[in-house]
Short mmCIF file of C-alpha atoms and ligand atoms in Angstrom, two decimals:
data_model
loop_
_atom_site.label_atom_id
_atom_site.label_comp_id
_atom_site.label_asym_id
_atom_site.label_seq_id
_atom_site.Cartn_x
_atom_site.Cartn_y
_atom_site.Cartn_z
CA MET A 24 5.49 -24.61 23.05
CA LEU A 25 4.35 -23.40 19.38
CA ALA A 26 3.51 -26.48 18.13
CA ARG A 27 1.42 -27.02 21.09
CA VAL A 28 -0.44 -23.95 20.31
CA LEU A 29 -0.63 -24.25 16.74
CA LYS A 30 -2.25 -27.72 17.51
CA ARG A 31 -4.53 -26.40 19.84
CA VAL A 32 -5.28 -23.41 17.18
CA SER A 33 -6.32 -25.61 14.63
CA GLN A 34 -9.15 -27.28 16.56
CA ALA A 35 -10.92 -24.36 16.90
CA ARG A 36 -13.73 -25.23 14.45
CA LEU A 37 -14.03 -21.10 13.35
CA ILE A 38 -10.64 -20.65 12.45
CA ASP A 39 -9.76 -21.69 8.53
CA GLU A 40 -6.10 -20.79 7.92
CA THR A 41 -3.37 -20.26 10.80
CA ILE A 42 -0.06 -17.87 10.02
CA VAL A 43 2.91 -17.78 12.07
CA ALA A 44 3.84 -14.02 12.63
CA THR A 45 7.56 -13.69 13.81
CA THR A 46 10.69 -11.25 13.50
CA GLY A 47 13.56 -11.50 10.68
CA ASP A 48 15.92 -11.36 13.78
CA VAL A 49 18.09 -14.51 13.56
CA SER A 50 17.12 -15.70 16.93
CA ASP A 51 13.43 -16.52 15.26
CA ASP A 52 15.60 -18.65 12.29
CA ALA A 53 14.38 -21.57 14.25
CA ILE A 54 10.87 -20.58 14.03
CA LYS A 55 10.95 -20.10 10.40
CA GLN A 56 12.81 -23.68 9.91
CA TYR A 57 9.88 -25.25 12.19
CA CYS A 58 7.09 -23.83 10.27
CA GLN A 59 8.67 -24.99 7.17
CA GLU A 60 9.47 -28.36 8.57
CA ARG A 61 6.17 -28.76 9.43
CA GLY A 62 4.43 -26.91 6.76
CA VAL A 63 3.17 -23.82 8.90
CA ALA A 64 2.61 -20.34 7.23
CA CYS A 65 5.48 -18.11 8.40
CA TYR A 66 5.64 -14.24 7.86
CA ARG A 67 8.83 -12.85 9.55
CA GLY A 68 8.87 -8.93 9.86
CA SER A 69 9.35 -6.17 12.28
CA LEU A 70 11.13 -7.35 15.36
CA TYR A 71 9.84 -3.81 17.10
CA ASP A 72 6.83 -3.07 15.21
CA VAL A 73 4.52 -5.72 15.82
CA LEU A 74 1.62 -3.96 14.59
CA ASP A 75 2.77 -3.98 11.56
CA ARG A 76 4.31 -7.51 11.87
CA PHE A 77 1.10 -8.57 12.78
CA TYR A 78 -0.62 -6.60 9.79
CA GLN A 79 1.35 -7.89 6.99
CA ALA A 80 0.80 -11.32 7.95
CA ALA A 81 -2.84 -10.67 8.14
CA LYS A 82 -2.71 -9.44 4.67
CA LEU A 83 -0.83 -12.45 3.16
CA THR A 84 -3.70 -14.57 4.16
CA GLU A 85 -6.51 -12.58 2.79
CA ALA A 86 -9.19 -12.92 5.49
CA ASP A 87 -11.66 -10.47 6.20
CA VAL A 88 -11.62 -11.52 10.13
CA ILE A 89 -8.16 -11.85 12.06
CA VAL A 90 -8.18 -13.79 15.52
CA ARG A 91 -4.94 -12.90 17.63
CA ILE A 92 -3.42 -15.44 19.53
CA THR A 93 0.13 -15.56 21.18
CA ALA A 94 2.33 -17.90 21.43
CA ASP A 95 2.81 -18.08 24.94
CA CYS A 96 -0.73 -19.55 25.84
CA PRO A 97 0.23 -23.59 25.26
CA MET A 98 -2.93 -24.44 27.30
CA ILE A 99 -5.28 -22.51 25.39
CA ASP A 100 -8.69 -23.88 24.72
CA PRO A 101 -9.99 -24.23 21.38
CA ALA A 102 -13.51 -23.94 22.40
CA GLU A 103 -12.74 -20.88 24.15
CA ILE A 104 -11.36 -19.36 20.82
CA ASP A 105 -14.63 -20.08 18.98
CA ARG A 106 -16.29 -18.36 21.97
CA VAL A 107 -14.71 -15.18 21.25
CA ILE A 108 -15.26 -15.53 17.15
CA GLN A 109 -18.71 -16.27 17.45
CA ALA A 110 -19.38 -13.56 20.15
CA PHE A 111 -17.40 -11.34 16.65
CA LEU A 112 -19.36 -12.61 14.50
CA ASP A 113 -22.72 -12.35 16.26
CA ASN A 114 -22.50 -9.03 17.32
CA GLU A 115 -20.82 -7.87 13.72
CA ALA A 116 -18.08 -6.72 15.97
CA ASP A 117 -15.09 -4.70 14.70
CA PHE A 118 -13.00 -5.86 17.69
CA ALA A 119 -14.05 -8.60 20.31
CA ALA A 120 -11.83 -10.19 23.26
CA ASN A 121 -12.03 -12.32 26.01
CA ARG A 122 -9.99 -9.84 28.41
CA LEU A 123 -9.18 -6.18 28.05
CA PRO A 124 -6.61 -4.48 30.42
CA PRO A 125 -7.75 -2.26 33.02
CA PRO A 126 -9.79 -0.41 33.90
CA PHE A 127 -11.75 -3.29 32.25
CA LYS A 128 -11.93 -6.47 34.67
CA ARG A 129 -10.37 -9.39 33.85
CA THR A 130 -12.18 -12.35 34.20
CA THR A 131 -10.87 -14.48 31.71
CA PRO A 132 -7.79 -16.96 33.03
CA ILE A 133 -4.30 -15.59 32.03
CA GLY A 134 -3.45 -17.87 28.93
CA MET A 135 -6.89 -18.41 27.37
CA ASP A 136 -6.46 -14.79 25.58
CA THR A 137 -8.36 -14.49 22.00
CA GLU A 138 -8.84 -10.91 20.13
CA VAL A 139 -10.88 -10.96 16.95
CA CYS A 140 -10.99 -8.28 14.72
CA SER A 141 -11.59 -7.71 11.14
CA MET A 142 -9.33 -6.97 8.40
CA ALA A 143 -10.81 -3.10 8.01
CA ALA A 144 -10.62 -2.25 11.62
CA LEU A 145 -6.91 -3.65 11.41
CA GLU A 146 -5.85 -1.84 8.57
CA ARG A 147 -7.44 1.64 9.85
CA ALA A 148 -4.95 0.51 13.06
CA TRP A 149 -2.21 0.20 11.33
CA ARG A 150 -2.52 3.10 9.37
CA GLU A 151 -3.48 5.40 12.32
CA ALA A 152 -1.70 4.31 15.28
CA ASP A 153 1.64 6.13 16.37
CA GLN A 154 2.02 5.67 20.09
CA PRO A 155 5.05 3.07 20.27
CA TYR A 156 2.84 1.00 23.24
CA GLN A 157 0.12 0.78 19.93
CA ARG A 158 2.36 -0.54 17.68
CA GLU A 159 3.87 -2.86 20.10
CA HIS A 160 0.65 -4.35 21.87
CA VAL A 161 -0.69 -4.50 18.26
CA MET A 162 -4.62 -4.21 19.38
CA PRO A 163 -4.71 -1.27 21.76
CA TYR A 164 -6.00 0.89 18.97
CA LEU A 165 -8.79 -0.89 17.95
CA TYR A 166 -10.43 -1.04 21.85
CA GLU A 167 -8.95 1.86 24.09
CA LYS A 168 -10.89 4.95 22.80
CA GLU A 169 -14.63 4.50 23.31
CA GLY A 170 -16.69 4.77 19.87
CA ARG A 171 -13.69 4.31 17.81
CA PHE A 172 -14.81 0.78 16.81
CA LYS A 173 -17.39 -1.75 17.67
CA VAL A 174 -15.45 -3.34 20.35
CA VAL A 175 -17.59 -6.63 22.23
CA LEU A 176 -15.80 -8.01 25.56
CA VAL A 177 -16.76 -11.60 26.05
CA ASP A 178 -16.64 -12.23 29.81
CA HIS A 179 -15.94 -15.40 31.98
CA GLN A 180 -18.57 -16.54 34.26
CA PRO A 181 -17.76 -17.54 36.70
CA ASP A 182 -14.90 -14.91 37.14
CA MET A 183 -11.34 -16.45 37.10
CA GLY A 184 -9.35 -13.82 35.98
CA HIS A 185 -6.99 -14.67 38.55
CA LEU A 186 -5.75 -17.85 37.35
CA ARG A 187 -2.38 -17.63 35.50
CA PHE A 188 -2.31 -20.28 32.54
CA THR A 189 0.43 -18.49 30.41
CA VAL A 190 4.55 -19.13 30.08
CA ASP A 191 6.44 -15.57 30.26
CA THR A 192 9.05 -16.68 33.36
CA PRO A 193 10.71 -19.47 34.24
CA GLN A 194 8.06 -20.50 37.01
CA ASP A 195 5.14 -20.14 34.63
CA LEU A 196 7.29 -23.36 32.28
CA GLN A 197 7.49 -25.20 35.11
CA LEU A 198 3.35 -24.66 35.79
CA ALA A 199 2.96 -25.87 32.49
CA ASN A 200 5.25 -28.68 32.78
CA GLU A 201 2.97 -29.63 35.93
CA VAL A 202 -0.09 -29.07 34.25
CA TYR A 203 0.87 -31.35 31.06
CA ALA A 204 2.26 -33.78 33.24
CA ALA A 205 -0.67 -34.30 35.32
CA PHE A 206 -2.80 -34.65 32.29
CA GLY A 207 -0.02 -37.49 31.51
CA GLY A 208 1.32 -35.94 28.20
CA ARG A 209 -2.08 -35.60 27.02
CA ASP A 210 -2.19 -32.77 24.57
CA ASP A 211 -6.39 -31.98 24.24
CA PHE A 212 -7.74 -30.91 27.54
CA ASN A 213 -9.67 -28.28 27.67
CA LEU A 214 -10.39 -25.40 29.96
CA GLN A 215 -12.97 -27.18 32.25
CA GLU A 216 -10.71 -29.82 32.75
CA LEU A 217 -7.81 -28.02 33.69
CA LEU A 218 -9.79 -25.88 36.31
CA GLU A 219 -10.55 -29.37 37.94
CA GLN A 220 -7.14 -30.02 38.01
CA ASN A 221 -5.87 -26.66 39.34
CA GLU A 222 -8.31 -27.19 42.10
CA LYS A 223 -6.01 -30.41 42.89
CA HIS A 224 -3.29 -28.54 43.06
CA PRO A 225 -3.63 -26.03 45.11
CA LYS A 226 0.17 -24.94 44.52
CA TRP A 227 0.24 -24.51 41.26
CA GLN A 228 -1.14 -21.06 41.33
CA GLU A 229 0.86 -19.91 44.24
CA GLU A 230 4.19 -21.03 42.39
CA VAL A 231 2.84 -18.13 39.83
CA ALA A 232 1.16 -15.72 42.13
CA GLU A 233 4.42 -13.41 42.50
CA ILE A 234 4.37 -12.57 38.79
CA LYS A 235 2.72 -9.00 37.85
CA HIS A 236 1.59 -9.28 34.05
CA LYS A 237 3.23 -6.90 31.88
CA ASN A 238 1.95 -3.55 31.85
CA LEU A 239 -0.21 -2.50 28.81
CA TYR A 240 2.19 0.84 28.47
CA ASP A 241 5.46 -1.27 29.38
CA THR A 242 6.86 -0.82 25.52
CA ASP A 243 10.26 -2.74 24.78
CA GLN A 244 12.98 0.57 25.14
CA ARG A 245 14.76 -0.77 21.80
CA ALA A 246 11.26 0.33 20.05
CA GLN A 247 11.22 3.32 21.41
CA GLU A 248 15.03 3.76 20.50
CA GLN A 249 14.18 2.56 16.96
CA ALA A 250 11.78 5.51 16.82
CA ASP A 251 13.65 7.71 17.57
CA SER A 252 15.97 7.26 15.12
CA GLU A 253 13.91 6.87 12.30
CA HIS A 254 12.65 10.34 12.97
CA SER A 255 16.01 11.62 12.69
CA GLN A 256 15.93 10.05 8.98
CA PRO A 257 13.98 13.40 7.43
CA ASN A 258 14.48 12.75 3.62
CA ASN A 259 12.78 9.63 3.87
CA PRO A 260 9.98 9.70 6.24
CA THR A 261 7.34 7.17 5.24
CA ARG A 262 9.75 4.22 4.99
CA LYS A 263 10.24 1.86 7.77
CA GLU A 264 13.32 1.44 8.71
CA THR A 265 12.61 -0.93 11.69
CA GLY A 266 14.16 -4.35 12.21
CA GLN A 267 16.71 -6.19 9.93
CA ALA A 268 16.90 -6.40 6.16
CA LEU A 269 15.26 -9.92 5.05
CA CYS A 270 15.76 -12.15 2.20
CA PRO A 271 12.51 -11.22 -0.35
CA LEU A 272 12.73 -14.78 -1.51
CA CYS A 273 12.89 -17.01 1.57
CA GLY A 274 12.64 -14.60 4.42
CA SER A 275 15.45 -15.26 6.42
CA SER A 276 18.01 -12.93 7.91
CA LYS A 277 20.72 -14.61 7.06
CA MET A 278 23.10 -12.88 4.41
CA ARG A 279 26.36 -11.93 3.42
CA LEU A 280 27.49 -8.93 1.57
CA PHE A 281 27.83 -9.96 -2.07
CA GLU A 282 29.29 -7.22 -4.03
CA LYS A 283 30.05 -3.33 -3.56
CA THR A 284 28.66 -0.99 -6.47
CA GLU A 285 27.93 1.94 -7.43
CA SER A 286 25.34 2.81 -10.19
CA PHE A 287 24.34 6.37 -11.37
CA GLY A 288 26.44 7.73 -8.27
CA PHE A 289 24.48 5.72 -5.86
CA PRO A 290 26.49 3.18 -3.58
CA VAL A 291 24.71 -0.22 -4.28
CA ASP A 292 25.34 -3.10 -2.35
CA TYR A 293 24.02 -6.85 -3.33
CA PHE A 294 23.50 -9.16 -0.49
CA LEU A 295 23.74 -13.11 -0.64
CA CYS A 296 20.96 -14.77 1.42
CA GLN A 297 22.85 -17.80 3.17
CA ASN A 298 19.85 -19.62 3.30
CA CYS A 299 18.24 -19.61 0.11
CA GLY A 300 21.06 -18.23 -2.62
CA PHE A 301 18.94 -15.36 -3.57
CA VAL A 302 21.07 -12.12 -4.47
CA PHE A 303 19.31 -8.98 -3.60
CA GLN A 304 19.75 -5.22 -2.61
CA ASP A 305 18.73 -4.16 1.48
CA ALA A 306 15.50 -2.16 -0.12
CA ARG A 307 15.44 -0.14 2.91
CA GLN A 308 19.14 1.28 2.11
CA SER A 309 18.21 1.73 -1.91
CA GLN A 310 17.04 4.87 -3.29
CA ALA A 311 15.24 2.82 -5.66
CA ALA A 312 12.54 1.75 -3.63
CA ASP A 313 11.39 4.99 -2.71
CA PRO A 314 7.45 5.00 -4.26
CA ASP A 315 8.50 8.17 -5.73
CA PHE A 316 11.43 7.22 -7.68
CA TYR A 317 9.85 5.75 -10.40
CA LEU A 318 7.35 8.71 -11.22
CA GLU A 319 10.02 11.01 -12.60
CA THR A 320 13.67 10.25 -11.46
CA TYR A 321 14.26 6.75 -12.52
CA ARG A 322 13.79 7.63 -16.49
CA LYS A 323 15.59 10.52 -16.20
CA LEU A 324 18.56 8.68 -14.66
CA TYR A 325 18.55 6.02 -17.12
CA GLN A 326 17.58 8.23 -20.58
CA ALA A 327 18.70 11.42 -19.23
CA ASN A 328 15.69 12.43 -20.08
CA GLU A 329 12.10 11.53 -19.27
CA GLU A 330 11.15 11.05 -23.11
CA PRO A 331 12.52 7.52 -24.35
CA THR A 332 14.79 7.34 -26.63
CA SER A 333 14.95 6.07 -30.26
CA LYS A 334 17.36 2.72 -29.10
CA ASP A 335 15.02 2.51 -26.39
CA LEU A 336 11.86 2.40 -28.54
CA TYR A 337 13.73 -0.18 -30.86
CA GLN A 338 14.88 -2.31 -28.06
CA GLN A 339 11.39 -2.55 -26.94
CA ASN A 340 9.80 -3.36 -30.01
CA GLN A 341 11.70 -6.20 -30.89
CA ARG A 342 11.15 -7.33 -27.77
CA ALA A 343 7.56 -7.35 -28.09
CA LEU A 344 7.53 -9.04 -31.55
CA ASN A 345 9.60 -11.97 -30.25
CA GLN A 346 8.01 -12.35 -27.20
CA ALA A 347 4.25 -12.91 -29.53
CA ASP A 348 6.31 -15.04 -31.90
CA TRP A 349 7.81 -17.32 -28.64
CA LEU A 350 4.07 -17.36 -27.35
CA LYS A 351 2.47 -18.34 -30.87
CA LYS A 352 5.23 -21.08 -31.64
CA ASN A 353 3.91 -22.76 -28.39
CA GLY A 354 0.34 -22.40 -29.42
CA TYR A 355 -0.93 -19.55 -27.37
CA GLN A 356 -2.96 -17.63 -30.36
CA HIS A 357 -5.37 -15.50 -28.66
CA PHE A 358 -6.33 -14.06 -25.56
CA ASP A 359 -9.21 -11.94 -24.48
CA ARG A 360 -7.57 -9.48 -22.10
CA ILE A 361 -3.87 -8.68 -21.30
CA LEU A 362 -2.36 -6.33 -18.80
CA ASP A 363 0.91 -5.28 -19.16
CA ILE A 364 2.62 -4.12 -15.99
CA GLY A 365 5.78 -1.50 -16.30
CA ALA A 366 3.98 -0.88 -19.65
CA SER A 367 6.33 1.59 -20.55
CA SER A 368 5.26 3.45 -23.87
CA GLY A 369 2.63 0.65 -24.46
CA LEU A 370 4.65 -1.19 -27.39
CA LEU A 371 4.15 -4.30 -26.15
CA LEU A 372 0.32 -3.58 -25.61
CA ASP A 373 0.11 -2.49 -29.20
CA THR A 374 2.14 -5.54 -30.85
CA PHE A 375 -0.05 -7.90 -28.10
CA ARG A 376 -3.12 -6.17 -28.98
CA ARG A 377 -2.72 -6.89 -32.86
CA GLU A 378 -0.88 -10.21 -32.66
CA PHE A 379 -3.30 -11.85 -29.82
CA GLN A 380 -6.71 -9.71 -31.14
CA ALA A 381 -6.94 -8.81 -27.62
CA GLU A 382 -7.94 -5.85 -25.40
CA VAL A 383 -5.23 -4.50 -23.51
CA LEU A 384 -4.42 -2.58 -20.79
CA GLY A 385 -1.39 -0.82 -18.82
CA VAL A 386 0.16 -0.05 -15.70
CA GLU A 387 3.14 2.57 -15.87
CA PRO A 388 3.87 4.80 -13.14
CA GLY A 389 6.46 6.94 -15.46
CA ASN A 390 4.20 10.12 -16.07
CA ALA A 391 5.73 10.41 -19.83
CA TYR A 392 6.13 6.74 -21.04
CA ARG A 393 2.13 6.50 -19.31
CA ALA A 394 1.04 9.70 -21.87
CA LEU A 395 2.90 8.12 -25.16
CA ALA A 396 1.04 4.53 -24.24
CA GLU A 397 -2.40 6.62 -23.91
CA GLN A 398 -1.45 7.85 -27.18
CA LYS A 399 -1.92 4.52 -28.40
CA ASP A 400 -5.31 4.54 -27.22
CA ILE A 401 -4.05 1.94 -24.45
CA ALA A 402 -6.13 2.08 -20.74
CA MET A 403 -3.66 3.14 -18.72
CA PHE A 404 -3.19 3.17 -14.81
CA SER A 405 0.00 4.84 -12.56
CA SER A 406 -0.08 1.82 -10.24
CA ILE A 407 -1.76 -1.59 -9.23
CA GLU A 408 -3.39 0.09 -6.76
CA GLN A 409 -4.90 2.57 -8.94
CA LEU A 410 -6.16 -0.26 -11.34
CA LEU A 411 -7.43 -2.14 -8.44
CA GLU A 412 -9.41 0.36 -7.55
CA SER A 413 -11.14 0.49 -11.28
CA ASP A 414 -12.43 -3.42 -10.06
CA PRO A 415 -11.34 -4.55 -13.37
CA GLU A 416 -12.49 -7.76 -14.64
CA GLY A 417 -9.91 -10.62 -14.76
CA PHE A 418 -7.08 -10.81 -17.11
CA ASN A 419 -6.19 -13.83 -19.07
CA LEU A 420 -2.49 -13.12 -19.30
CA VAL A 421 -0.19 -10.54 -17.19
CA THR A 422 3.07 -9.97 -18.32
CA LEU A 423 5.88 -8.25 -16.18
CA MET A 424 9.01 -7.05 -18.94
CA HIS A 425 11.70 -6.45 -16.95
CA VAL A 426 9.83 -5.51 -14.14
CA LEU A 427 10.04 -7.51 -11.42
CA GLU A 428 13.77 -7.34 -10.37
CA HIS A 429 12.64 -3.50 -9.12
CA PHE A 430 9.89 -4.44 -6.56
CA GLU A 431 11.21 -4.21 -3.40
CA ASN A 432 8.84 -7.24 -2.39
CA PRO A 433 8.15 -9.42 -5.45
CA ILE A 434 6.31 -12.20 -3.69
CA GLN A 435 3.30 -10.19 -2.56
CA VAL A 436 3.25 -8.32 -6.13
CA LEU A 437 2.89 -12.05 -7.50
CA LEU A 438 0.46 -13.27 -5.62
CA GLN A 439 -1.70 -9.83 -5.87
CA ILE A 440 -1.18 -10.60 -9.77
CA ARG A 441 -2.39 -14.02 -9.23
CA LYS A 442 -5.38 -13.61 -6.38
CA ARG A 443 -6.48 -10.25 -7.48
CA LEU A 444 -5.97 -9.58 -11.56
CA LEU A 445 -5.69 -13.22 -12.94
CA VAL A 446 -8.57 -15.22 -13.80
CA SER A 447 -8.93 -18.67 -12.71
CA GLU A 448 -5.91 -20.63 -14.51
CA GLY A 449 -4.80 -17.25 -16.15
CA LEU A 450 -1.13 -17.14 -17.40
CA LEU A 451 1.68 -14.70 -16.19
CA LEU A 452 4.60 -13.68 -18.70
CA ILE A 453 7.48 -12.34 -16.96
CA GLU A 454 11.49 -11.52 -18.25
CA VAL A 455 13.96 -10.75 -16.02
CA PRO A 456 17.65 -10.54 -16.47
CA ASN A 457 19.62 -13.44 -15.91
CA PHE A 458 22.28 -13.29 -13.37
CA TYR A 459 24.76 -15.86 -14.55
CA ALA A 460 25.08 -13.91 -17.99
CA HIS A 461 23.59 -10.35 -17.36
CA ASP A 462 25.51 -7.75 -15.44
CA SER A 463 22.18 -7.18 -13.60
CA TYR A 464 23.72 -4.78 -10.99
CA GLU A 465 21.83 -1.35 -11.12
CA LEU A 466 20.76 0.81 -8.99
CA ALA A 467 17.08 -0.10 -9.62
CA HIS A 468 17.57 -3.82 -9.86
CA LEU A 469 16.76 -4.82 -6.41
CA SER A 470 16.53 -8.39 -6.90
CA CYS A 471 19.23 -10.78 -9.06
CA PHE A 472 17.33 -13.70 -10.76
CA SER A 473 18.77 -16.95 -11.66
CA GLU A 474 16.46 -19.59 -13.21
CA HIS A 475 16.50 -21.61 -10.17
CA THR A 476 15.32 -18.30 -8.08
CA LEU A 477 12.86 -17.32 -10.41
CA LYS A 478 11.25 -20.30 -10.42
CA GLU A 479 11.23 -20.82 -6.61
CA MET A 480 9.66 -17.26 -6.31
CA LEU A 481 7.06 -17.97 -8.69
CA ARG A 482 6.15 -21.19 -6.50
CA GLN A 483 6.06 -19.22 -3.35
CA ALA A 484 3.51 -17.07 -4.95
CA GLY A 485 1.72 -19.97 -6.20
CA PHE A 486 2.33 -20.08 -10.29
CA LYS A 487 3.46 -23.25 -11.93
CA VAL A 488 6.25 -22.66 -15.18
CA VAL A 489 4.44 -23.74 -18.15
CA LEU A 490 7.44 -22.51 -20.27
CA LEU A 491 11.11 -21.06 -19.72
CA ARG A 492 13.97 -20.01 -22.00
CA LYS A 493 16.94 -18.67 -21.52
CA HIS A 494 17.77 -16.01 -24.55
CA GLY A 495 19.85 -12.74 -25.39
CA LEU A 496 17.27 -11.50 -28.03
CA PRO A 497 17.18 -8.72 -29.05
CA ARG A 498 20.90 -7.82 -27.75
CA SER A 499 22.96 -11.34 -28.21
CA LYS A 500 22.89 -14.65 -29.97
CA THR A 501 25.17 -16.24 -28.05
CA LEU A 502 24.45 -14.99 -24.39
CA ASN A 503 21.55 -15.49 -22.72
CA LEU A 504 21.41 -12.29 -20.82
CA TYR A 505 17.03 -12.83 -20.30
CA LEU A 506 14.98 -15.70 -18.28
CA THR A 507 11.55 -15.48 -19.91
CA VAL A 508 8.58 -17.44 -18.47
CA LEU A 509 5.21 -17.98 -18.96
CA ALA A 510 3.71 -19.57 -15.59
CA LYS A 511 0.17 -20.61 -14.78
CA ALA A 512 -1.87 -19.55 -11.80
CA SER A 513 -2.53 -22.55 -9.53
CA ASP A 514 -4.37 -22.89 -6.25
CA GLU A 515 -2.00 -24.31 -4.22
CA PRO A 516 -0.53 -23.56 -0.80
CA VAL A 517 1.38 -20.32 -1.21
CA ILE A 518 3.89 -20.57 1.61
CA GLN A 519 6.12 -23.48 1.20
CA THR A 520 10.08 -24.25 1.87
CA VAL A 521 12.45 -22.53 -0.45
CA GLN A 522 14.98 -25.28 -2.00
CA PRO A 523 18.14 -23.28 -2.12
CA GLU A 524 20.52 -22.45 -4.78
CA HIS A 525 24.25 -23.53 -4.38
CA ASN A 526 27.39 -22.49 -5.72
CA VAL A 527 26.22 -18.72 -6.32
CA PRO A 528 29.07 -17.03 -6.35
CA LEU A 529 30.75 -19.38 -8.81
CA LYS A 530 28.04 -19.97 -11.13
CA ARG A 531 28.17 -16.06 -11.60
CA LYS A 532 31.95 -15.82 -11.49
CA ALA A 533 31.75 -18.29 -14.78
CA GLY A 534 28.68 -16.44 -15.89
CA MET A 535 30.69 -13.14 -16.42
CA LEU A 536 34.03 -14.93 -17.73
CA LYS A 537 31.63 -16.24 -20.70
CA ARG A 538 30.69 -12.82 -21.40
CA LYS A 539 33.90 -11.49 -21.52
CA LEU A 540 35.52 -14.11 -23.67
CA LEU A 541 32.56 -14.57 -26.50
CA THR A 542 32.76 -10.01 -26.14
CA LYS A 543 36.32 -10.89 -27.21
CA LEU A 544 35.69 -13.81 -29.64
CA ASN A 545 32.69 -13.54 -31.20
CA PRO A 546 31.84 -9.86 -31.26
CA GLU A 547 29.55 -9.20 -33.57
CA GLN A 548 27.23 -12.51 -32.70
CA THR A 549 27.35 -11.62 -29.06
CA TRP A 550 26.57 -7.83 -29.17
CA LEU A 551 23.85 -6.93 -31.56
CA PRO A 552 23.46 -3.76 -32.92
CA LEU A 553 21.08 -1.37 -30.48
CA GLU A 554 19.32 0.45 -33.52
CA GLY A 555 17.72 -1.66 -36.52
CA LYS A 556 19.05 -0.23 -39.70
CA LYS A 557 17.48 3.46 -40.92
ZN1 LIG B 626 16.74 -16.30 1.03
#
């Protein structure tokens, strides 16, 4: 049924790109699998908050106009989809549909339903809609109140609102099978042909006449329970706790507990994705995924106060010199504009500005660190969003030094960097702890990267790896504590099958064992001093 819907949608002239928005529930793993095999973009989101799922999927495509087709319409006519989109465009509407629930009269056959909206209107609905039925049925907020948005209802002449060609029940499915049989397996019949066949088969509509179409205000009871339980968590009301945890790399909900640890007095659990081998914290449980966390708490926890320590500054300085050196050795002598995300006190930017004669900007949420960077005459922003609001020119190099592992949704951050911050073919320099040598487990480390999973994540976000090195500098000469990657933004399709990594527990064990042995056998080379000689 999904294949038929996808095929029919792809035949609409006015649709550029299709994305399947399904849930993170295990029961939908088959859908993800199917999409992966067929190269169809697929987003997995909340089981109950369908508006959120739909909005997040739409955001990934970066489209200005979004068309919603439900997957229970295997007989939908592509021309009908185009007709609604055209009406939306002609009327410069915020929302257009070929049916609206009562009191509006339905004139389009059930099963041809098409809804079109602008991304701006969808975003507003996503932000403002707070009733369970508005979240479950996705679009009510856009049309239910007169004057809120410019709404266009596209009628069908003559009135065919009583005909039913959707699949909600076993009787519906039987009808769909009979219709397809009547067309001898043909997959491209249009609404006109369907109506003609329907005339010849009066039994068809009798079979499904008893079914009352789901009322708009019927909502999934589970959604209400979920909403109630959210309200009973006053400590963190802004974060959505709906649905299941999903692997940040492949979107699967199949995972097992990998390690139970503790960090700064907080319990910290890491999960292993059973589908792709990625190791991560469930961001919805983690303290560190709270947006306020980084403003003050993070640095305080890590450094006992908000000011950077001399050890910290020494490490950052050494790291900056080491990175500049590596880039230069590989032929990169100059960059026009460089952005460092998670810029801390601006040491890397200060070095890169000098070494590459670059104009530099930084993003740093920590207040005290950002102030220090500003003292070095570096233009600083407290978040990527704030930077984007200033409508910056494109950057030739974006750097993320020990930052990617902190994001709740790293792929989305990488996509944003590629699409909105980098110039075409711009470069991305990333360094993260290497899960097979670095302890990695820390409250604020939501993801644990290996060479394989880091590469896969970059590929998912449309980057091509240009250079990769494993090394321990400035901390160690013998252990490959870090993974450093230089990647180039490409225009390849962004959502592809994730190649799984195998034997993750074994590789982790071997890495930690090696670390122990080298620490014992060769401590001087394995752990270099934290500070230079004064
Ligand atoms: Zn995964």
